[in-house]
Short mmCIF file of C-alpha atoms and ligand atoms in Angstrom, two decimals:
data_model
loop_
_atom_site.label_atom_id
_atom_site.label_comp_id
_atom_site.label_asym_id
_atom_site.label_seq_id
_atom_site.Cartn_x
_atom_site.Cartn_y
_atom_site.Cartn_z
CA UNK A 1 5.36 15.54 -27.34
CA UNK A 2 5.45 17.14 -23.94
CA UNK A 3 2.95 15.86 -21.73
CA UNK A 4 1.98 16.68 -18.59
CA UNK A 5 0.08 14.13 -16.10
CA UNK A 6 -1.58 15.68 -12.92
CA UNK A 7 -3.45 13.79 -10.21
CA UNK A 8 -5.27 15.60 -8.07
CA UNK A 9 -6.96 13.80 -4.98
CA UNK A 10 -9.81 14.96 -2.62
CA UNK A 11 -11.74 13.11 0.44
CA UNK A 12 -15.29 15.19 -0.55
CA UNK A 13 -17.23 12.51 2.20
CA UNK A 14 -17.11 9.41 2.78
CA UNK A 15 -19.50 6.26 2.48
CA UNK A 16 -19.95 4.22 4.49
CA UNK A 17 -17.64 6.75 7.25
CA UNK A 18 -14.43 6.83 5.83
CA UNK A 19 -14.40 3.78 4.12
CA UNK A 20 -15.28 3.63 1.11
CA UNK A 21 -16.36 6.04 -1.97
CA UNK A 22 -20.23 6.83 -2.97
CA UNK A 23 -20.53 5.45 -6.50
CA UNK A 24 -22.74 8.64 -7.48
CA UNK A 25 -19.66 11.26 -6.29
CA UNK A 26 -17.55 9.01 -8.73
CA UNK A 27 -20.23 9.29 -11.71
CA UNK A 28 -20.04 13.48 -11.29
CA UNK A 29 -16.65 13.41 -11.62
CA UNK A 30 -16.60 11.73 -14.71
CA UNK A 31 -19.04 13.91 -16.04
CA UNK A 32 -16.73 17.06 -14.60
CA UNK A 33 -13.67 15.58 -16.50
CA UNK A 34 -15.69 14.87 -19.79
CA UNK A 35 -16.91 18.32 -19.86
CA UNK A 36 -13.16 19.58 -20.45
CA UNK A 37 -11.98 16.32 -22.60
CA UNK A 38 -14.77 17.49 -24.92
CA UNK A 39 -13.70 21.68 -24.81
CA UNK A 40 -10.83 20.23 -25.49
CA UNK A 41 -8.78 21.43 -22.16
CA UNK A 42 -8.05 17.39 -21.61
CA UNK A 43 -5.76 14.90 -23.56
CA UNK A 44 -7.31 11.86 -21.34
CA UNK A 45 -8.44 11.82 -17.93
CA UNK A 46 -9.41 8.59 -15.35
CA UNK A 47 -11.35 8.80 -12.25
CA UNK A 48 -10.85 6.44 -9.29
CA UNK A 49 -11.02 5.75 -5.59
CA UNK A 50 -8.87 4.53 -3.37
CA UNK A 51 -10.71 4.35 -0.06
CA UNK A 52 -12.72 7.49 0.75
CA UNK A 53 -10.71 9.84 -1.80
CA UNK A 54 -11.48 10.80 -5.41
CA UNK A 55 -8.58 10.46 -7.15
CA UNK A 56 -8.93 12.45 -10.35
CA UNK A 57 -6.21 11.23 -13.03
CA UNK A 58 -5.97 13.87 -15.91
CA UNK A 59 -3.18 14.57 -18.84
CA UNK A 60 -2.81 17.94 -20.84
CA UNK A 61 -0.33 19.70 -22.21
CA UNK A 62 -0.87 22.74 -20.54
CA UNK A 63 2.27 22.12 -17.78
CA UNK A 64 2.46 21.55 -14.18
CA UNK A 65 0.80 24.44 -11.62
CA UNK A 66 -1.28 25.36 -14.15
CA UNK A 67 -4.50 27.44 -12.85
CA UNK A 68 -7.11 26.28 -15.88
CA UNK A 69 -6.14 22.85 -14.80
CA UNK A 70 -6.45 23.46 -11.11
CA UNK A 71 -9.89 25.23 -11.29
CA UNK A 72 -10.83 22.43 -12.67
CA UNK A 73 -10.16 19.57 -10.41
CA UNK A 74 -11.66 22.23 -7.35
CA UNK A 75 -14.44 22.47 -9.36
CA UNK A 76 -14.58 19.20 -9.48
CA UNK A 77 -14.42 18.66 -5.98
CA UNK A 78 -16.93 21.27 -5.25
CA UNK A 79 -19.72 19.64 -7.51
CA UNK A 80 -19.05 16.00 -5.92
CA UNK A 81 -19.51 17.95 -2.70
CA UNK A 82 -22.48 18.69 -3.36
CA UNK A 83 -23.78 15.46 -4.48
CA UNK A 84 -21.94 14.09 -0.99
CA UNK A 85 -24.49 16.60 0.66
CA UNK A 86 -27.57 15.52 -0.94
CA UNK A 87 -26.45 12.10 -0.02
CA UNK A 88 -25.98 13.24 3.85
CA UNK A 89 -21.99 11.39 2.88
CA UNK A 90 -20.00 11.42 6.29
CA UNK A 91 -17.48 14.83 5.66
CA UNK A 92 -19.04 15.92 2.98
CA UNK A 93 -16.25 18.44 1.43
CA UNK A 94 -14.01 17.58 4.66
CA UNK A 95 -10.88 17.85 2.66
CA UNK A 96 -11.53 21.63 0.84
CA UNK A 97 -9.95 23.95 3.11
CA UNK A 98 -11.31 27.06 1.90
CA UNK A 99 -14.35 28.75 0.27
CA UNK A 100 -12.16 30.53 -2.64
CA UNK A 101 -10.03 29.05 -5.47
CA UNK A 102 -6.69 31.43 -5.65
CA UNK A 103 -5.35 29.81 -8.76
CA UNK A 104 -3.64 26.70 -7.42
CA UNK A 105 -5.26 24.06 -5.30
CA UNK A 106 -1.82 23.55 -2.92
CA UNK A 107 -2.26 24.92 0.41
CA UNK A 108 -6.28 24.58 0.20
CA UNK A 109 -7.04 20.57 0.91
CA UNK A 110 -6.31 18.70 -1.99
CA UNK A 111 -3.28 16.36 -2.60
CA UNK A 112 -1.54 17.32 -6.69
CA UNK A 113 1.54 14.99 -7.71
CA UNK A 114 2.16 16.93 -11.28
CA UNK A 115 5.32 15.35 -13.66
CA UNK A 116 5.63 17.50 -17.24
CA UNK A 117 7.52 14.70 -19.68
CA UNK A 118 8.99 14.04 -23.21
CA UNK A 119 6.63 10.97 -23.84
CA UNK A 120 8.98 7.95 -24.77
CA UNK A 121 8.28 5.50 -26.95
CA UNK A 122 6.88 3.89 -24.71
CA UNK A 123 5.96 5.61 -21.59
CA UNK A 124 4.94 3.11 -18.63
CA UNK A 125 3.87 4.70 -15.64
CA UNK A 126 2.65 3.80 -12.23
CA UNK A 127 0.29 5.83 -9.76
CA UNK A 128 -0.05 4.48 -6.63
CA UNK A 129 -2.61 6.16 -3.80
CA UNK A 130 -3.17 5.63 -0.53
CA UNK A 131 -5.87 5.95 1.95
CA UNK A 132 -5.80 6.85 5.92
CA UNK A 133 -1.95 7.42 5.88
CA UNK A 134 0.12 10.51 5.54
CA UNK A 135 2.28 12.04 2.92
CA UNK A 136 6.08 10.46 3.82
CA UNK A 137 4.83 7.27 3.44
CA UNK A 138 6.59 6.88 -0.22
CA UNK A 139 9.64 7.77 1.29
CA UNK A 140 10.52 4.11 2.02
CA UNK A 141 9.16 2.58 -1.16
CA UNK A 142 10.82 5.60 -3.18
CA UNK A 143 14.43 4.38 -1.46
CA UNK A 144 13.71 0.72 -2.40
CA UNK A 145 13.01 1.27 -5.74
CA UNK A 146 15.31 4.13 -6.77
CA UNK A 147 18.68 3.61 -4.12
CA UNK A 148 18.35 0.04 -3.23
CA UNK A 149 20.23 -2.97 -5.26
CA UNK A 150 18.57 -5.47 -3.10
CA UNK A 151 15.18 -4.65 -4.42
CA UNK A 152 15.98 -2.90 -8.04
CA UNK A 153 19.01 -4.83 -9.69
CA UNK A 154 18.59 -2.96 -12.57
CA UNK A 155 20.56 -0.41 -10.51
CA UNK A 156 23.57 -2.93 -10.68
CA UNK A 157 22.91 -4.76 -14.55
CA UNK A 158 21.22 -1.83 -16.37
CA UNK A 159 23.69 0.26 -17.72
CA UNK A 160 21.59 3.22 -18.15
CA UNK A 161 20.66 3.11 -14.58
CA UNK A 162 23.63 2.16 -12.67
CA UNK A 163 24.58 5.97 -12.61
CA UNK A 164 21.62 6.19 -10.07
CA UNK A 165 19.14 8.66 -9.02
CA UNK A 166 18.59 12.28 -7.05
CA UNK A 167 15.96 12.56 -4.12
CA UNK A 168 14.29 16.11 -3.86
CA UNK A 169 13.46 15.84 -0.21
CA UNK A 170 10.98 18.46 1.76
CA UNK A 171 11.30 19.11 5.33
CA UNK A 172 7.43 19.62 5.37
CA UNK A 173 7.46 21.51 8.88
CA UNK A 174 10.31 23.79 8.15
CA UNK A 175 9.09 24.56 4.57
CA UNK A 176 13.03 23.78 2.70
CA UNK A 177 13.79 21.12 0.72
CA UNK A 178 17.65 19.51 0.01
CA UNK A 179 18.61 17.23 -3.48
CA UNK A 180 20.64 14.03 -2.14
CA UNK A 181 22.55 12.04 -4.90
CA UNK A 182 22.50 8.16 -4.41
CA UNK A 183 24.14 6.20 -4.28
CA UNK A 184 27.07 8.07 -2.66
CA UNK A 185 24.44 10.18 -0.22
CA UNK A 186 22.51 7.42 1.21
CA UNK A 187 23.53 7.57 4.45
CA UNK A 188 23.08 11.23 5.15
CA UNK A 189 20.00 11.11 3.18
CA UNK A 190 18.25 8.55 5.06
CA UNK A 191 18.78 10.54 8.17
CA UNK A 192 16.19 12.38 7.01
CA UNK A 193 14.32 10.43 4.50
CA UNK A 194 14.19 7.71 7.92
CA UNK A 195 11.77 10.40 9.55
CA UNK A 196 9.05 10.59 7.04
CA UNK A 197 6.59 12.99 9.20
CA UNK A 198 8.67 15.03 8.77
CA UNK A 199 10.98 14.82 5.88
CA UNK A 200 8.95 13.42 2.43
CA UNK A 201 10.32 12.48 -0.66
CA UNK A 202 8.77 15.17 -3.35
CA UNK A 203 10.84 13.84 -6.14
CA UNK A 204 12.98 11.97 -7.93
CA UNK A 205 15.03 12.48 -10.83
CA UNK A 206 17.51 10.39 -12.95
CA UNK A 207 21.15 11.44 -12.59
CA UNK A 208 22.51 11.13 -16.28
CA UNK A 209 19.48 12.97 -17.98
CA UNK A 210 17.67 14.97 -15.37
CA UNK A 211 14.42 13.30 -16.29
CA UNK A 212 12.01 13.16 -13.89
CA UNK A 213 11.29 9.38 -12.48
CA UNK A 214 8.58 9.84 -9.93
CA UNK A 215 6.79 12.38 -7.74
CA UNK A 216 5.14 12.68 -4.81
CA UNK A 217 1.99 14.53 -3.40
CA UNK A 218 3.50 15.90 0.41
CA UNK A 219 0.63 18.64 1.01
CA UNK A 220 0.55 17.74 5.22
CA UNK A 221 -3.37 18.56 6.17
CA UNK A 222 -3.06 18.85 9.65
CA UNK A 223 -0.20 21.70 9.15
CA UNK A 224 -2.28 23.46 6.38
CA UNK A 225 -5.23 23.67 8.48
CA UNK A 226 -3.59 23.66 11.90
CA UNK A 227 -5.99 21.24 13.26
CA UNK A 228 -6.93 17.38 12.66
CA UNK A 229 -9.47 17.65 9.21
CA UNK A 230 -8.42 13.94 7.77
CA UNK A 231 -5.44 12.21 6.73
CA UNK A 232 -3.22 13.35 3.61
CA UNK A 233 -3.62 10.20 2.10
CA UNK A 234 -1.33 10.70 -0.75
CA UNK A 235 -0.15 9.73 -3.97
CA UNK A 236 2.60 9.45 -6.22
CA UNK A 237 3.49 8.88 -10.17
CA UNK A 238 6.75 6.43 -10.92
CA UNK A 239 7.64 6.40 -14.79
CA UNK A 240 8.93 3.02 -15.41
CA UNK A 241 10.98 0.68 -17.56
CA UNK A 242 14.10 1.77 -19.83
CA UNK A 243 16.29 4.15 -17.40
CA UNK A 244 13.71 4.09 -15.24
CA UNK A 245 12.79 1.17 -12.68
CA UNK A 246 10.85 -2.17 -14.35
CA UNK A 247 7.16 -2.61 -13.30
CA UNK A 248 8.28 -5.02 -11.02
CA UNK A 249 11.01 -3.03 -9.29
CA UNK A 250 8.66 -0.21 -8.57
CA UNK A 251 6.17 -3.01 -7.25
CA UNK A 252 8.15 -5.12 -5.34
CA UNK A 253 8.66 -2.90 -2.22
CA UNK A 254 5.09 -3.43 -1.42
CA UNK A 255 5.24 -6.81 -0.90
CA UNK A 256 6.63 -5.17 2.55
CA UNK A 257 3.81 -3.62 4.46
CA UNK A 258 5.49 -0.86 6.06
CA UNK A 259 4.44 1.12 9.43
CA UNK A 260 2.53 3.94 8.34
CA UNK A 261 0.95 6.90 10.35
CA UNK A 262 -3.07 7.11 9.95
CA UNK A 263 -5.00 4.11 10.13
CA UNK A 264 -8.00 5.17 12.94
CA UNK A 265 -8.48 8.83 14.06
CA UNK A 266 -5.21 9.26 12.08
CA UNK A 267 -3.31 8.48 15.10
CA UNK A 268 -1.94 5.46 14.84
CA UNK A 269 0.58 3.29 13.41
CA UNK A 270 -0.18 0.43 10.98
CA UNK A 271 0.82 -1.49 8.52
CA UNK A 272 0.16 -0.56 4.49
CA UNK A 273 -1.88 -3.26 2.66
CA UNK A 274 -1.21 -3.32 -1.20
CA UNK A 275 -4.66 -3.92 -2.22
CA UNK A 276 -6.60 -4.24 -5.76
CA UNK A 277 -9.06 -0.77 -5.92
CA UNK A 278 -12.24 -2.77 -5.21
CA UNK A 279 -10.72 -3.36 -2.24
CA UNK A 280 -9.61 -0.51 -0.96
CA UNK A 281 -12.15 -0.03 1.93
CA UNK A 282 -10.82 -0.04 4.77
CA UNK A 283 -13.01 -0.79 7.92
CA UNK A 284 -11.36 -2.80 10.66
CA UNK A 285 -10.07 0.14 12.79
CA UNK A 286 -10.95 2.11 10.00
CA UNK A 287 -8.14 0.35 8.21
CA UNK A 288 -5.38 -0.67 7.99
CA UNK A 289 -4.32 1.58 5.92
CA UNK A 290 -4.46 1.10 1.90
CA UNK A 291 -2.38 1.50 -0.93
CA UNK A 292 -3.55 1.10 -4.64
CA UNK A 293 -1.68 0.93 -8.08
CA UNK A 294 -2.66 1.70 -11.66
CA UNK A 295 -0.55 1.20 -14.61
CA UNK A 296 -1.07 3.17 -17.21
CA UNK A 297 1.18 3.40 -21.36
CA UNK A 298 0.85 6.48 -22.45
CA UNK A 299 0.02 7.10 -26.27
CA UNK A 300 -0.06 10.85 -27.11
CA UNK A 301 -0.95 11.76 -24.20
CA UNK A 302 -4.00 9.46 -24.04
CA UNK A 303 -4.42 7.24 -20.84
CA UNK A 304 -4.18 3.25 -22.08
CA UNK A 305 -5.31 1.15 -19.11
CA UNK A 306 -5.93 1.23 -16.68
CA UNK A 307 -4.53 -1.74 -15.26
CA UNK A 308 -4.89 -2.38 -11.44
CA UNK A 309 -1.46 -3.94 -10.45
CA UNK A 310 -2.07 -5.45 -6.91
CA UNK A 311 -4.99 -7.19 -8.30
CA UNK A 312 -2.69 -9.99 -8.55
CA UNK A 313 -2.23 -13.23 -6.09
CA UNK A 314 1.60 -12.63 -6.00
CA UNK A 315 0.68 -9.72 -3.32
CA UNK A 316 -1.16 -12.35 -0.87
CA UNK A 317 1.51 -12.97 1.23
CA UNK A 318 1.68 -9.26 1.85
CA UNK A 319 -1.43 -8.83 2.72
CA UNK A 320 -1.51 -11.85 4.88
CA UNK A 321 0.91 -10.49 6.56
CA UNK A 322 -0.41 -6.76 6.85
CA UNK A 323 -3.21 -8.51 8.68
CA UNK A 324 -1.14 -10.15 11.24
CA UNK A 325 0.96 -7.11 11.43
CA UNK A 326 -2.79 -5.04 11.80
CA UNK A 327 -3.65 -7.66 14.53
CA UNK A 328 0.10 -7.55 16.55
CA UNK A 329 -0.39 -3.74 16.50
CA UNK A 330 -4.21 -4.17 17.63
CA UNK A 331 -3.48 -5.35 20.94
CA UNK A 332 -1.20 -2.58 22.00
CA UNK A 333 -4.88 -0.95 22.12
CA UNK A 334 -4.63 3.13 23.10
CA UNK A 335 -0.38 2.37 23.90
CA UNK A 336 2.34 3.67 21.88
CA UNK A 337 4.01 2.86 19.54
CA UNK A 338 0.72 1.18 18.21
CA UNK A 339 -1.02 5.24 18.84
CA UNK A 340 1.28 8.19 18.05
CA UNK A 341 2.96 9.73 20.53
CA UNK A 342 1.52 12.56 21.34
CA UNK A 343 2.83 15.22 19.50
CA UNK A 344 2.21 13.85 16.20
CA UNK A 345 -1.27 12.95 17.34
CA UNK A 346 -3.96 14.05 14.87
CA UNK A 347 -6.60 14.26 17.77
CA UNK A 348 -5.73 14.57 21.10
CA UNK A 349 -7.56 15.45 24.58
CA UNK A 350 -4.41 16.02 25.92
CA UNK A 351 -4.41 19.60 26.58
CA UNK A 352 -8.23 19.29 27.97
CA UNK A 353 -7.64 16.29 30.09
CA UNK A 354 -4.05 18.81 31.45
CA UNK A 355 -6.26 21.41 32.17
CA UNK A 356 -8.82 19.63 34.25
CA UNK A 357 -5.47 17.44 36.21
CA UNK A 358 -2.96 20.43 36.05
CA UNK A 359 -4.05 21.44 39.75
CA UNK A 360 -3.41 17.37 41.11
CA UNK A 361 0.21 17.54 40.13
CA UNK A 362 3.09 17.93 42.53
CA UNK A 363 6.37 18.12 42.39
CA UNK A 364 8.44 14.87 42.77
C1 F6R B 401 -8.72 8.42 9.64
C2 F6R B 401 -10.15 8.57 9.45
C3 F6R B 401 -11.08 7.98 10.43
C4 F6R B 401 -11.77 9.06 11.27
C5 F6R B 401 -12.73 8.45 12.30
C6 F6R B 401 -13.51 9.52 13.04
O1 F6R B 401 -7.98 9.08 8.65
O2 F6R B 401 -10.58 9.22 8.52
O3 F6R B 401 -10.45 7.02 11.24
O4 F6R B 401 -10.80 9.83 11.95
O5 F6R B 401 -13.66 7.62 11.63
O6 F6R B 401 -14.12 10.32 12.09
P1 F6R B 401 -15.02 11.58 12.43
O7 F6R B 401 -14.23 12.45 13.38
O8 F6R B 401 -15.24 12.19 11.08
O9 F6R B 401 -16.28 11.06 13.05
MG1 MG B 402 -12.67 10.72 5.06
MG1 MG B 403 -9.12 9.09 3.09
#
């Protein structure tokens, strides 16, 4: 059975700030996503929350990019709007772009991370989602889990794997994307994939069948909108086990928390804390930035779980030391490389604060 699995993600206000998600926005989408499971336009769905986004979860068999499927998560988003407006929610509808639905929701706010699949036997997959970060931040836990023998062995003992995978990588600012094979591309690809503002992962795809093994959402906010409306915080779908990575391969790169871009103002770097969903509120600094996981099987299409996979004390350490990491970075207060520089800056005062000096700056 071919199934297709979209997640579609909004910020449509946050409480309290941008911390956290307004248990009443949560309880419309639900009712949203029942709506179509009952017409029938929905195999399964699950909503979540990772932070201050909705994270609406949905399976169908009506293909990726499709517009039915679309209008409805933006429909979706539009309702919980409103209920983020009664509720005076900070940003109410911060993260929807425009006032008219063209048929696909890319381009217009939302993040969409879309895989269309034979459903195995049995068909493990992961969704991770992260909040006050941008899209590019798989890009390092993609490489770990799909190029690197260090943290997936199955890439060296699994026969069906050791053939390795293909990275579909976007250069999100010059709108082209390049396929690198690893593991004989590695090193040109991580001259790119090493720059993840700029270059992000989109997808990955086993090299003996062509299956798809994980994608990403890489929709940049700032560049769709041309001005600082929020953080991309995105997600991304991993199929696991068989010839794809175990659970624990596809886990394990988190017990690194990696230098993101986001955290407060979304200018600043910081480290990504694997957390269980119930935790996923970031507030020191607005942050540090989050990442959640749900494991889902998949049973004719139907969403079993979900199970929340960092709700487990084997990802302590990492957060332990996410918060040291979140306190080391801390005290480089408003100096790089703790901010952005300042072209990748989400806000800036730079060109006011130019203006007002430009006349009190000589020549050396
Ligand atoms: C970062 C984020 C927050 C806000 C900050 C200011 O992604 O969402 O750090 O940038 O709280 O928010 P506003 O400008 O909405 O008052
Ligand atoms: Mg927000
Ligand atoms: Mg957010």
């Amino acid at each position: 059975m071919q199934v297709t699995l979209s997640v579609i993600k909004a910020d449509v206000g946050g409480f309290v700030g941008h911390s956290s998600s307004h248990p009443e926005v949560l309880d419309k989408a639900r009712k949203s996503m029942d709506k179509a499971k009952k017409q029938g336009m929905l195999i399964d769905y699950h909503v979540t929350r990772c932070g201050d986004d909705l994270q609406l979860i949905m399976t169908h068999e009506m293909g990726e990019n499709n517009g039915a499927i679309h209008k409805l998560a933006w429909d979706t988003f539009l309702e919980c709007t409103e209920v983020a407006k009664r509720l005076k929610l900070h940003g109410a509808g911060q993260d929807l772009l425009s006032d008219a639905f063209s048929g696909n929701v890319k381009g217009m706010g939302p993040g969409v991370a879309e895989m269309q699949f034979e459903e195995r036997e049995a068909e493990t997959i992961i969704i991770f989602m992260a909040d006050k970060t941008s899209s590019g931040a798989w890009n390092l836990p993609l490489y770990k889990m799909f190029a690197d023998p260090f943290n997936t062995i199955g890439l060296v003992i699994a026969s069906n794997m050791h053939k390795g995978f293909s990275f579909e990588v976007h250069d999100v600012k010059g709108h082209k994307k390049i396929v690198f094979h690893a593991p004989e591309e590695i090193y040109d690809m991580l001259v790119f994939m090493g720059a993840p503002s700029h270059y992000a992962v989109k997808a990955v795809y086993h090299r003996e069948t062509g299956e798809i093994a994980a994608v990403s959402s890489t929709e940049r906010l700032s560049l769709i909108a041309g001005r600082y409306v929020g953080k991309d915080d995105p997600v991304c779908v991993v199929r696991s086990q068989g010839q794809f990575p175990a659970v624990g391969e596809i886990l394990e790169p988190f017990t690194m928390p990696t230098l993101v871009e986001g955290w407060m103002r979304g200018s600043h770097h910081g480290p990504l804390m694997p957390v269980a969903v119930e935790q996923s509120n970031p507030s020191r600094f607005d942050g540090p930035p989050r990442v959640i996981s749900l494991g889902f099987q998949i049973a004719n299409g139907m969403l079993v779980g979900p199970r929340d996979m960092f709700d487990d004390p084997s990802f302590d350490d990492a957060r332990h030391l996410a918060n040291q990491a979140a306190e080391y970075m801390r005290r480089h207060g408003p100096f790089e490389p703790h901010r952005l520089p300042l072209e990748e800056m989400e806000y800036t005062t730079m060109p006011q604060v130019m203006k007002k000096l430009e006349v009190r700056f000589t020549d050396l």
